[in-house]
Every structure is written in C-alpha cells, then in structure tokens.
C-alpha cells in the first residue's frame, strides 16, 4: 500500500501514520526493548513527518505510563511554538512560553517546548525538572546539541537523568568533531567513528513512496560586471569556469538588487508559480535572502512584478512567528525571509523557491530545500531557482546522498560542511555578509536560463529570459509523478536541441553536420548518457544516484558533473560500463 494513501498521512495528527512512521514505532518497541529503549535516534528527510512520529510516540509512552512528562528542545523560538500547536492536536499540552526564571511549570501542562539556548542558559534547572518526573526528552534537530562544547555539555547535564530520549534530525551531518550528546557512534573498517541512527528514512525512499515532492532545480547563469574599490571594472560570466574570487564576486553581483539578474530570476520564478497554481491553487513561493536590506528590496521587486505585496520575515522581528502562520493560512503568493526560514519551519504549501543567498554549506542548502519538499498529495512538484554556481550545482545533483556525523578526522576535512557558516546564516543579518562593506559596486548583472537539474541529470540549454525555450521549462505542470517529470524534461531537451540544429542549417551538408556537434551539445549528450547509466546502475544495485556519482568521481577523478569536461564524462561512462560488465 502506498504509505501516504489512503488517508494514512493526515498532517499534524497522531491517529493516522505513514508507513515509515508506523515502522519506526514498531522498531522502537521491538525486542529486547518492548517498553522502548532509553535512547533512540530517528533520521528522516525534511518534510517526511518527524513531528507526527515523535508526538505519536510521546502519546504512546504517556498512555503506557512509561513517562509522565515531555520536554521538547528545538533550535528556534518559532519552532517551539509550532511544536506546542502540533502537540495540542493530539492531547499533549506543552508550554512554549516557559522561561528559566519561571521555576515551576503549571499543573495543566504535560511539559515544555524550549530552545537549545534556553537549556544551555540554566542546565541545572532543567536537570532538576527532569529528575522530578519520568520524562521523555525530544531533541529536535539534535545536531544542534553539538554546537560547541558549551551547548553539548549543557544538554548532557540537563537530560542525563531523562527516562527516555528521542533524537530527531533531517540533516544529521556536521563538520566539527564534537560528539553529539546521546548519539551512538560506531567505528568503521577505516577506524573512523560515525553516528548510528536507530531508524533512517532518506529522501530517495521518501520520494519513491510519495511522501515528499520531487525537486526541479532551475539554474540561471548571466553576465556580471562590477567595479572594485580601486576603480577597476571587472567582468565574468556566471556559469563558466572562474577562480574562487571571481565566482564569489560574480555571485554577489547576481544577488545585488541593483542589477537585473535577481529581478529577471524573480520574474521567472513568479511565472513558474503561476503555472504550479493551475494544479495547486494555494501554492506559495519563498525567497531566501542574504540580509535585511536585500530582503526588503526583493519584496519591492515582487510587488512590481506581481502587483501584490510579499510577506517579509526578518530574524529580529518579534512578530515573525505570527507572520509565518498568517502566510501559511493564506493564499498569498510570496514570502521573503532572511535565511532564517531554513530548518523545521512548516509551511506545506511552499512549492517554489528562490535561493538568493550566498550561504553554500550542504547543511544549509539541504535545510532550505527541505522547506519545499513536503507533499500533501501525490503529483505535486517543487521548483527551486538558484544561481549557476558550482557548489550549488553539486548540492542539487546530490540530493539523494545521505551523510552521517563523522568523528576522528581533522576539522573541516574535505567535505565542505561548515557549521560556523551555518550559525552565521541563521543569525540576524542587517547588512551584506561580505565583511563591513561590499568589496565592489555592481555595474551590470543580467540573467540567462542555464539548465534544469533533476534526479542527478541535466536538461536544457542556454536561453534568454522570456524566450520560448525558457517558457518550455517554466511551464512544466505542477502536478506530475517523478517519472513523468523526467520523461517531460528529456522530451523538451530533445525538442530544443532539434530546433537549434534546424536554425543552424546553412545549405552545406558537411558544414551542417559539423555544426550539429557543437561542444555544448556534446557535453549535454554525454551528461544525458551518463545519467541514464547511473539510473540503470541505481536500479540494479539499489544505491542512490548521488552515491554512484560520488563513486565514479572517486574512481575517475575530475570535478563534479556540472563542471566536468567531455573527457571526464567519457571516462565515467566507460567506468560504469566496466562495473556493469564485471557484475554480469
């Protein structure tokens, strides 16, 4: 039976469970812990329904009288209120306004919902509360408990005496080597310890089950020109090979409200939202901005594009939670947030996103994309617009890859996961995050549709904003099954390439044949061929696409697929064919 049907996935309830949630519950109460283990770590992809699972488990433990109190710890103020509202729907009363100065909890409550910062401020107080009654502690996004030794030590001190502890995470990977409290680590054959989840439900299985939406990434390149403090004028093309400094400055020029790039991308995203709303009438869009100034500027652009105002959520706004709830309950088109709406915030109707921030860690990217993947009914698709920047292209291509928290390795080794940047991303941003001032002044920034990334493959060729080629991709229906999305993308790319060949015909057959094999087309064909082979290998081995791409890159060398040369791609095609032959 499909896990979301029939009527088994009612959002915010504990009486109807998805198949993975039921399986996780059965795992929790399986022998030798029929009454439940003391510690249990559940890793489930964003949007899969971790809250529903946790509250059903809490209700079960309360009804069995295994526990008499519940404490939920989460990263933000908004999330603790969200938890309290969801718990109330299943008869668990949590106080989201409990403060450390309050002392005792009101008798009408089963427990509290608090932030990690609140616990860290007075761990002894919360240890005393935990010792007074048999308590279930739910540690939401538990990787935050490893944010430095002070937070980890405080969480360990406060909840060491807890009768039951449930860890939840959608993105349990970190770069530092601080162990996360109450998480088990196992040593692998290489001598490195990695976190071990008791139950895991990844994006790939969730997508196959219809629990989350497929994500279409629409990448935009473009021409950028900027002036340095010294008065020198520089130019670069986003989407082409650049040095690290050139890429950083071109990226920031693209996101600068003074240029046309962001306006053109917002206009394209709004067209996409209009198409999605044909099948999903209340679909909403979210722009994740870098700073307050940019957020307000983007909101003004959206008003000029749509004729409607956008909800602006800023990190220091005391009414942020209220605004998020109002937006979720409305049918308004757009919300603009300063990166803070990235983790755990539940707005199921979000279907279109614009990644307009220079934060590039895999953790933040996964959390941001997680805002769009919650599925309410089969067939809904999510669309995320982003700059054609190598690091983002790699993250998008590896949506299915799963990571564990790794100990026993040098800090910042190789994987690009940077939690300091993540903290910076979620704190208040009043000005651009490029030091105290921008290192350049944007002179010109224009957008070009680059390509679509979906399920590890790339589709489409360069097209001007507003062109028929771009419209072909912006007009993809908002209600499609994952395999239908792939079929449609392949067909549209084939039609686009055929049209380009027809336009290039000169009357000289030999020249026409040469023109039909441009370098760009050759790369696209090689990428398409590689994607097909990876898909077949994934079907045969059961490995996620992202894992296979990583194995090919490790075996053959070279950059990620979006930046790989024809030679790199040819080597990987030969290698995967070699694997297939050897396996037969």
XYZ file of C-alpha atoms in Angstrom:
584
model
C 0.000 0.000 0.000
C 1.408 3.428 -0.856
C 2.415 4.927 2.509
C 0.526 8.188 2.019
C -2.729 6.516 0.949
C -5.475 6.020 1.752
C -5.828 8.632 4.490
C -2.745 7.416 6.319
C -0.783 10.654 6.306
C -3.053 13.230 7.918
C -0.766 16.142 8.677
C -0.474 17.136 12.334
C -2.331 14.109 13.710
C -1.160 11.067 15.598
C -4.057 8.726 14.746
C -3.030 8.220 11.103
C 0.529 7.265 10.331
C 2.581 6.910 7.198
C 4.173 3.535 6.647
C 7.655 4.719 7.685
C 6.265 6.256 10.902
C 4.499 3.002 11.796
C 7.648 1.036 11.010
C 9.747 3.380 13.162
C 7.284 2.916 16.058
C 7.481 -0.855 15.695
C 11.281 -0.624 15.667
C 11.185 1.466 18.857
C 9.105 -1.107 20.763
C 10.777 -4.191 19.240
C 12.623 -6.699 21.469
C 14.690 -6.537 23.548
C 13.163 -3.149 24.460
C 9.411 -3.872 24.421
C 8.877 -0.819 26.625
C 11.240 1.260 24.459
C 14.982 1.951 24.612
C 16.325 4.809 26.647
C 17.883 6.497 23.599
C 16.557 6.366 20.040
C 17.797 8.403 17.049
C 15.463 8.869 14.076
C 16.867 10.430 10.900
C 14.176 11.304 8.354
C 14.385 13.590 5.361
C 12.873 17.099 5.783
C 9.158 17.039 5.091
C 8.705 13.347 5.913
C 6.793 13.950 9.164
C 9.227 13.654 12.077
C 6.948 15.730 14.309
C 3.959 13.423 13.788
C 6.092 10.361 14.552
C 7.570 11.908 17.702
C 4.189 13.027 19.053
C 2.631 9.631 18.398
C 5.496 8.027 20.297
C 5.089 10.548 23.129
C 1.355 9.834 23.306
C 2.048 6.088 23.419
C 4.608 6.422 26.218
C 2.267 8.662 28.226
C -0.640 6.247 27.778
C 1.563 3.305 28.854
C 2.691 5.381 31.862
C 6.287 4.832 30.854
C 6.699 8.625 31.203
C 4.677 11.354 32.898
C 6.239 14.453 31.338
C 7.513 15.598 27.933
C 10.242 18.125 27.127
C 10.777 19.213 23.524
C 14.019 21.037 22.676
C 14.357 22.707 19.267
C 16.566 25.318 17.551
C 14.299 28.398 17.313
C 11.542 30.333 19.061
C 9.167 29.785 16.148
C 9.697 26.033 16.194
C 8.899 25.656 19.882
C 5.503 27.292 19.273
C 4.980 25.094 16.236
C 5.699 22.019 18.372
C 3.261 23.164 21.062
C 0.482 23.679 18.497
C 1.048 20.251 16.926
C 1.178 18.567 20.359
C -2.106 20.186 21.384
C -3.839 18.490 18.439
C -3.012 15.080 19.955
C -3.835 15.999 23.540
C -0.319 16.778 24.772
C -0.147 20.198 26.421
C 3.283 21.841 26.122
C 4.130 25.310 27.422
C 6.137 27.142 24.711
C 6.460 30.259 26.877
C 8.225 28.592 29.798
C 11.200 30.692 30.943
C 14.167 29.837 33.128
C 13.052 32.448 35.640
C 9.630 30.864 35.947
C 10.729 27.958 38.105
C 7.739 25.618 38.271
C 5.577 24.501 35.376
C 1.809 24.977 35.523
C -0.141 21.857 36.531
C -2.206 21.967 33.339
C 0.847 21.175 31.183
C 2.473 17.844 30.345
C 5.775 19.623 29.753
C 7.543 22.400 27.898
C 8.861 23.293 24.454
C 12.150 25.213 24.739
C 15.134 26.192 22.622
C 18.645 24.798 22.945
C 19.758 28.272 24.012
C 17.253 28.256 26.895
C 18.501 24.871 28.112
C 22.145 25.953 27.828
C 21.480 29.059 29.935
C 20.423 27.036 33.027
C 21.055 23.316 32.589
C 20.849 22.636 36.329
C 17.259 23.947 36.412
C 16.216 21.604 33.624
C 18.084 18.686 35.172
C 16.070 19.205 38.347
C 12.821 19.277 36.311
C 13.846 16.087 34.525
C 14.684 14.290 37.797
C 11.365 15.237 39.407
C 9.227 13.198 36.942
C 9.845 10.359 34.486
C 10.422 12.447 31.380
C 10.602 11.892 27.638
C 13.007 14.401 26.094
C 12.566 15.036 22.363
C 15.683 16.635 20.902
C 14.562 18.116 17.581
C 17.355 18.614 15.007
C 19.673 17.023 17.568
C 22.811 18.032 15.662
C 22.369 21.471 17.268
C 23.264 19.867 20.589
C 26.797 19.580 19.231
C 27.114 23.322 18.595
C 30.288 23.776 20.604
C 31.247 22.141 23.859
C 29.136 24.503 25.989
C 25.839 23.546 24.334
C 26.719 19.863 24.210
C 27.755 19.822 27.859
C 24.603 21.715 28.883
C 22.278 19.327 27.037
C 24.116 16.349 28.525
C 23.900 17.797 32.046
C 20.228 18.748 31.753
C 18.929 15.486 30.300
C 21.298 12.775 31.517
C 18.688 11.650 34.083
C 15.849 11.510 31.477
C 13.870 8.260 31.440
C 13.573 8.352 27.623
C 15.371 10.435 24.972
C 14.295 10.686 21.328
C 16.692 12.358 18.883
C 15.327 13.700 15.595
C 17.202 15.052 12.603
C 16.677 15.654 8.923
C 20.283 16.669 8.267
C 22.479 14.978 10.884
C 25.844 15.868 9.411
C 28.330 18.363 10.832
C 31.908 19.374 10.182
C 33.201 19.646 13.692
C 34.335 16.670 15.734
C 32.323 17.476 18.865
C 30.256 14.373 19.668
C 26.500 14.946 19.795
C 25.051 14.035 23.207
C 23.120 10.743 23.451
C 24.083 9.701 19.900
C 25.844 6.372 19.383
C 28.994 6.197 17.267
C 30.369 3.073 15.628
C 33.866 2.525 14.346
C 34.095 1.532 10.698
C 36.719 -0.607 8.934
C 38.758 2.559 8.359
C 38.965 3.200 12.105
C 36.717 6.285 11.897
C 33.684 6.597 14.152
C 30.372 7.587 12.569
C 26.981 8.307 14.073
C 24.473 5.457 14.015
C 20.756 6.088 13.644
C 18.236 3.601 15.020
C 15.866 4.349 12.153
C 16.623 6.147 8.874
C 14.234 7.336 6.159
C 16.075 9.144 3.373
C 14.964 11.451 0.571
C 15.212 8.717 -2.084
C 12.825 6.264 -0.353
C 10.523 9.140 0.681
C 10.322 10.314 -2.934
C 9.590 6.777 -4.143
C 6.850 6.498 -1.502
C 5.241 9.786 -2.497
C 5.896 11.232 0.969
C 7.965 14.133 -0.411
C 7.838 16.031 -3.686
C 10.381 15.730 -6.471
C 12.520 18.878 -6.757
C 13.261 20.589 -10.065
C 16.261 22.933 -9.825
C 16.303 25.751 -12.387
C 19.788 27.261 -12.663
C 20.429 30.732 -14.086
C 23.756 31.999 -15.408
C 24.460 35.503 -16.759
C 26.866 38.330 -17.480
C 28.214 40.281 -14.484
C 30.261 43.483 -14.366
C 31.441 45.196 -11.196
C 33.819 47.925 -10.078
C 36.397 47.372 -7.327
C 37.351 49.881 -4.649
C 40.397 50.741 -6.756
C 38.090 51.756 -9.592
C 38.893 48.786 -11.828
C 35.967 47.375 -13.766
C 35.831 43.581 -13.998
C 33.502 41.194 -15.786
C 32.672 37.490 -15.556
C 30.056 35.081 -16.789
C 28.254 33.162 -14.079
C 28.077 29.533 -15.093
C 31.534 29.424 -16.694
C 34.794 28.286 -15.023
C 36.023 31.062 -12.716
C 38.537 31.490 -9.935
C 37.180 31.355 -6.406
C 37.372 35.152 -6.025
C 35.746 35.762 -9.403
C 32.962 33.336 -8.583
C 32.296 34.933 -5.196
C 32.091 38.428 -6.669
C 30.029 37.385 -9.694
C 27.652 35.535 -7.366
C 27.196 38.606 -5.184
C 26.702 40.805 -8.209
C 23.935 38.461 -9.346
C 22.155 38.745 -5.967
C 22.611 42.537 -5.800
C 19.172 44.230 -6.007
C 20.814 46.995 -8.087
C 21.335 44.577 -11.000
C 18.804 42.957 -13.321
C 19.786 39.333 -12.630
C 17.721 38.896 -9.489
C 14.754 40.788 -10.970
C 14.753 38.530 -14.044
C 15.011 35.390 -11.906
C 12.202 36.552 -9.600
C 10.036 37.213 -12.660
C 10.780 33.718 -13.971
C 10.032 32.190 -10.558
C 6.701 34.022 -10.432
C 5.809 32.639 -13.876
C 6.644 29.185 -12.580
C 4.456 29.793 -9.501
C 1.558 30.804 -11.746
C 1.905 27.516 -13.648
C 2.108 25.481 -10.431
C -1.016 27.207 -9.065
C -3.029 25.879 -12.005
C -2.903 22.494 -10.303
C -2.134 23.613 -6.726
C -4.248 26.778 -6.231
C -2.756 27.763 -2.864
C 0.902 27.119 -3.821
C 3.276 29.693 -2.333
C 6.795 30.876 -3.030
C 9.717 31.669 -0.727
C 12.763 33.833 -1.463
C 15.679 33.129 0.895
C 17.689 36.365 1.036
C 21.133 37.128 2.453
C 20.380 40.238 4.536
C 17.586 42.573 5.637
C 18.298 45.223 3.020
C 18.194 42.689 0.177
C 15.009 41.091 1.559
C 13.154 44.378 1.518
C 14.432 45.156 -1.982
C 13.319 41.729 -3.258
C 9.873 42.303 -1.738
C 9.592 45.605 -3.639
C 10.579 43.810 -6.853
C 7.934 41.153 -6.290
C 5.290 43.833 -5.775
C 6.236 45.448 -9.088
C 6.235 42.035 -10.828
C 3.034 40.621 -9.342
C 1.081 43.678 -8.243
C 0.828 42.084 -4.788
C 2.808 42.609 -1.619
C 5.100 39.908 -0.227
C 5.343 38.825 3.423
C 8.778 39.807 4.750
C 10.126 37.807 7.703
C 13.234 39.208 9.391
C 15.237 37.448 12.070
C 14.872 40.221 14.664
C 11.132 40.704 14.100
C 9.168 39.739 17.251
C 6.129 39.085 15.059
C 7.984 36.632 12.785
C 6.092 33.562 14.050
C 2.770 35.307 13.589
C 3.685 36.355 10.043
C 4.756 32.827 9.118
C 1.492 31.393 10.445
C -0.588 34.025 8.649
C 1.218 33.320 5.393
C 0.709 29.579 5.798
C -3.021 30.035 6.420
C -3.471 32.389 3.451
C -3.230 32.013 -0.322
C -0.678 34.835 -0.713
C 1.919 34.266 -3.396
C 5.297 35.185 -1.892
C 7.273 35.300 1.334
C 10.798 36.756 1.626
C 12.942 35.646 4.562
C 16.494 36.397 5.690
C 17.693 32.799 5.584
C 16.038 32.015 8.926
C 13.181 30.024 7.346
C 15.533 27.147 6.650
C 15.105 24.468 9.292
C 11.960 22.868 10.619
C 9.616 25.734 9.694
C 6.470 24.056 8.454
C 4.696 25.771 5.537
C 3.387 22.817 3.497
C 2.050 24.956 0.648
C 5.509 26.262 -0.319
C 6.164 24.960 -3.837
C 8.542 27.446 -5.493
C 11.765 28.783 -4.003
C 14.466 31.259 -4.963
C 17.852 30.564 -3.356
C 19.038 34.187 -3.249
C 21.738 33.808 -0.604
C 25.484 33.272 -0.766
C 25.402 30.666 2.008
C 26.685 27.484 0.404
C 27.087 24.782 3.072
C 25.424 21.434 2.308
C 23.674 21.594 5.688
C 22.036 24.947 4.999
C 21.222 24.010 1.402
C 19.538 20.767 2.482
C 17.560 22.571 5.162
C 16.487 25.314 2.754
C 15.370 22.865 0.061
C 13.580 20.925 2.785
C 11.085 23.782 3.074
C 9.652 22.869 -0.336
C 9.517 19.083 -0.366
C 6.614 18.317 1.991
C 3.978 16.506 -0.056
C 0.293 16.966 0.635
C -0.936 14.829 -2.272
C 0.690 12.748 -4.971
C 1.939 14.536 -8.053
C 2.987 17.858 -6.529
C 6.410 19.086 -7.658
C 8.769 21.604 -6.045
C 10.809 24.111 -8.050
C 13.904 25.869 -6.711
C 15.646 28.658 -8.661
C 19.327 29.202 -7.977
C 22.485 30.800 -9.394
C 24.565 28.594 -11.709
C 27.365 28.242 -9.157
C 29.411 25.014 -8.996
C 28.947 24.363 -5.285
C 25.165 24.749 -5.527
C 25.015 22.631 -8.673
C 26.843 19.860 -6.799
C 24.465 20.070 -3.832
C 21.460 19.914 -6.180
C 22.900 16.917 -8.030
C 23.415 15.017 -4.771
C 20.006 15.457 -3.168
C 19.809 11.717 -2.517
C 23.183 11.434 -0.781
C 22.993 10.678 2.949
C 25.672 11.664 5.431
C 26.453 10.705 8.992
C 28.261 12.685 11.644
C 31.928 11.669 11.470
C 34.383 11.822 14.368
C 38.131 11.145 14.431
C 39.112 13.342 11.494
C 40.721 16.741 11.018
C 38.338 19.648 11.347
C 36.975 20.958 8.002
C 38.329 17.962 6.138
C 37.273 17.846 2.534
C 33.501 17.723 2.672
C 32.768 21.463 2.788
C 30.378 21.217 5.711
C 30.855 24.399 7.681
C 28.747 24.845 10.807
C 30.263 28.237 11.622
C 28.841 29.474 8.344
C 25.518 27.906 9.221
C 25.374 29.760 12.533
C 26.254 32.947 10.673
C 23.482 32.222 8.190
C 20.841 31.936 10.897
C 21.787 34.929 12.996
C 20.493 38.436 12.429
C 21.724 39.962 9.174
C 21.395 43.728 8.841
C 23.878 44.230 6.024
C 25.533 42.191 3.287
C 27.703 39.414 4.718
C 30.902 40.400 2.917
C 32.726 41.999 5.790
C 31.767 45.523 6.792
C 31.146 46.666 3.231
C 30.851 45.314 -0.279
C 34.240 44.889 -1.974
C 32.776 46.063 -5.248
C 29.969 48.022 -6.837
C 27.687 46.189 -9.256
C 27.699 47.833 -12.676
C 25.614 45.333 -14.598
C 24.045 41.927 -13.920
C 21.829 40.113 -16.404
C 20.371 36.599 -16.235
C 20.379 33.738 -18.704
C 18.477 30.495 -18.263
C 21.207 27.862 -17.950
C 19.737 24.422 -17.322
C 17.444 22.271 -15.231
C 18.790 19.734 -12.726
C 16.571 16.839 -11.769
C 17.307 13.446 -10.217
C 21.038 13.784 -10.879
C 20.559 14.694 -14.581
C 20.801 17.976 -16.511
C 18.375 19.222 -19.136
C 18.062 22.249 -21.404
C 20.494 24.697 -22.963
C 21.126 28.414 -22.551
C 18.117 30.619 -23.268
C 17.287 34.293 -22.824
C 14.744 35.322 -20.167
C 11.285 35.442 -21.691
C 12.286 33.232 -24.631
C 10.216 30.293 -25.855
C 12.987 27.933 -24.713
C 12.799 29.223 -21.141
C 8.986 29.129 -21.193
C 9.130 25.419 -22.076
C 10.684 24.696 -18.687
C 8.793 27.297 -16.658
C 5.563 25.824 -17.982
C 6.123 22.280 -16.722
C 2.863 21.241 -14.999
C 2.856 21.476 -11.226
C 1.226 18.062 -10.837
C 3.390 15.238 -12.195
C 4.713 11.931 -10.917
C 8.548 11.797 -10.589
C 8.980 9.579 -13.664
C 6.690 11.867 -15.663
C 8.901 14.835 -14.738
C 11.968 13.029 -16.088
C 10.201 11.976 -19.297
C 8.953 15.500 -19.942
C 12.372 17.041 -19.322
C 14.050 14.602 -21.702
C 11.472 15.271 -24.398
C 11.746 19.041 -24.090
C 15.518 18.951 -24.211
C 15.411 16.803 -27.355
C 12.968 19.221 -28.971
C 15.127 22.202 -28.011
C 18.288 20.645 -29.467
C 16.449 19.677 -32.657
C 15.193 23.243 -33.065
C 18.721 24.584 -32.632
C 20.008 22.235 -35.320
C 17.299 23.359 -37.736
C 18.163 27.008 -37.140
C 21.834 26.355 -37.867
C 21.321 24.672 -41.233
C 23.343 26.531 -43.902
C 22.638 24.511 -47.037
C 26.112 22.943 -46.910
C 25.513 19.353 -45.690
C 29.084 18.910 -44.467
C 29.030 22.184 -42.522
C 25.609 21.348 -41.136
C 26.929 18.044 -39.820
C 29.833 19.834 -38.152
C 27.534 22.471 -36.651
C 25.252 19.825 -35.217
C 28.065 18.610 -32.998
C 28.925 21.692 -31.008
C 30.869 21.304 -27.800
C 27.863 22.291 -25.708
C 25.628 19.688 -27.317
C 28.295 17.051 -26.923
C 28.511 17.800 -23.201
C 24.741 17.638 -22.844
C 24.578 14.331 -24.671
C 27.386 12.895 -22.556
C 25.679 14.081 -19.360
C 22.384 12.569 -20.506
C 24.110 9.285 -21.375
C 25.876 9.190 -18.005
C 22.624 9.969 -16.181
C 20.881 7.076 -17.938
C 23.665 4.678 -16.996
C 23.657 5.898 -13.388
C 19.887 5.394 -13.275
C 20.223 1.839 -14.563
C 23.051 1.101 -12.103
C 20.976 2.551 -9.255
C 18.076 0.301 -10.222
C 20.374 -2.735 -10.309
C 22.301 -2.060 -7.079
C 19.782 -0.097 -5.020
C 22.326 2.687 -4.433
C 21.129 6.343 -4.566
C 22.180 8.305 -7.649
C 24.283 10.716 -5.587
C 26.328 7.879 -4.091
C 27.038 6.451 -7.551
C 28.142 9.847 -8.881
C 30.498 10.180 -5.915
C 31.957 6.701 -6.523
C 32.524 7.486 -10.210
C 34.236 10.754 -9.343
C 36.452 8.994 -6.795
C 37.383 6.325 -9.334
C 38.000 8.617 -12.323
C 38.946 11.959 -10.766
C 37.856 15.323 -12.063
C 35.247 17.863 -10.902
C 31.508 17.289 -10.277
C 29.346 16.572 -13.340
C 28.234 20.202 -13.884
C 31.889 21.275 -14.314
C 33.240 18.059 -15.867
C 34.790 18.130 -19.336
C 33.829 15.811 -22.184
C 36.921 13.751 -21.364
C 35.918 13.460 -17.687
C 32.394 12.361 -18.625
C 33.662 9.839 -21.180
C 35.907 8.257 -18.522
C 32.995 7.921 -16.110
C 30.767 6.395 -18.789
C 33.474 3.825 -19.545
C 33.941 3.109 -15.832
C 30.258 2.456 -15.086
C 30.058 0.205 -18.149
C 33.085 -1.648 -16.811
C 31.302 -2.119 -13.468
C 28.209 -3.449 -15.223
C 30.235 -5.920 -17.283
C 32.151 -7.116 -14.230
C 28.922 -7.597 -12.245
C 27.384 -9.701 -15.034
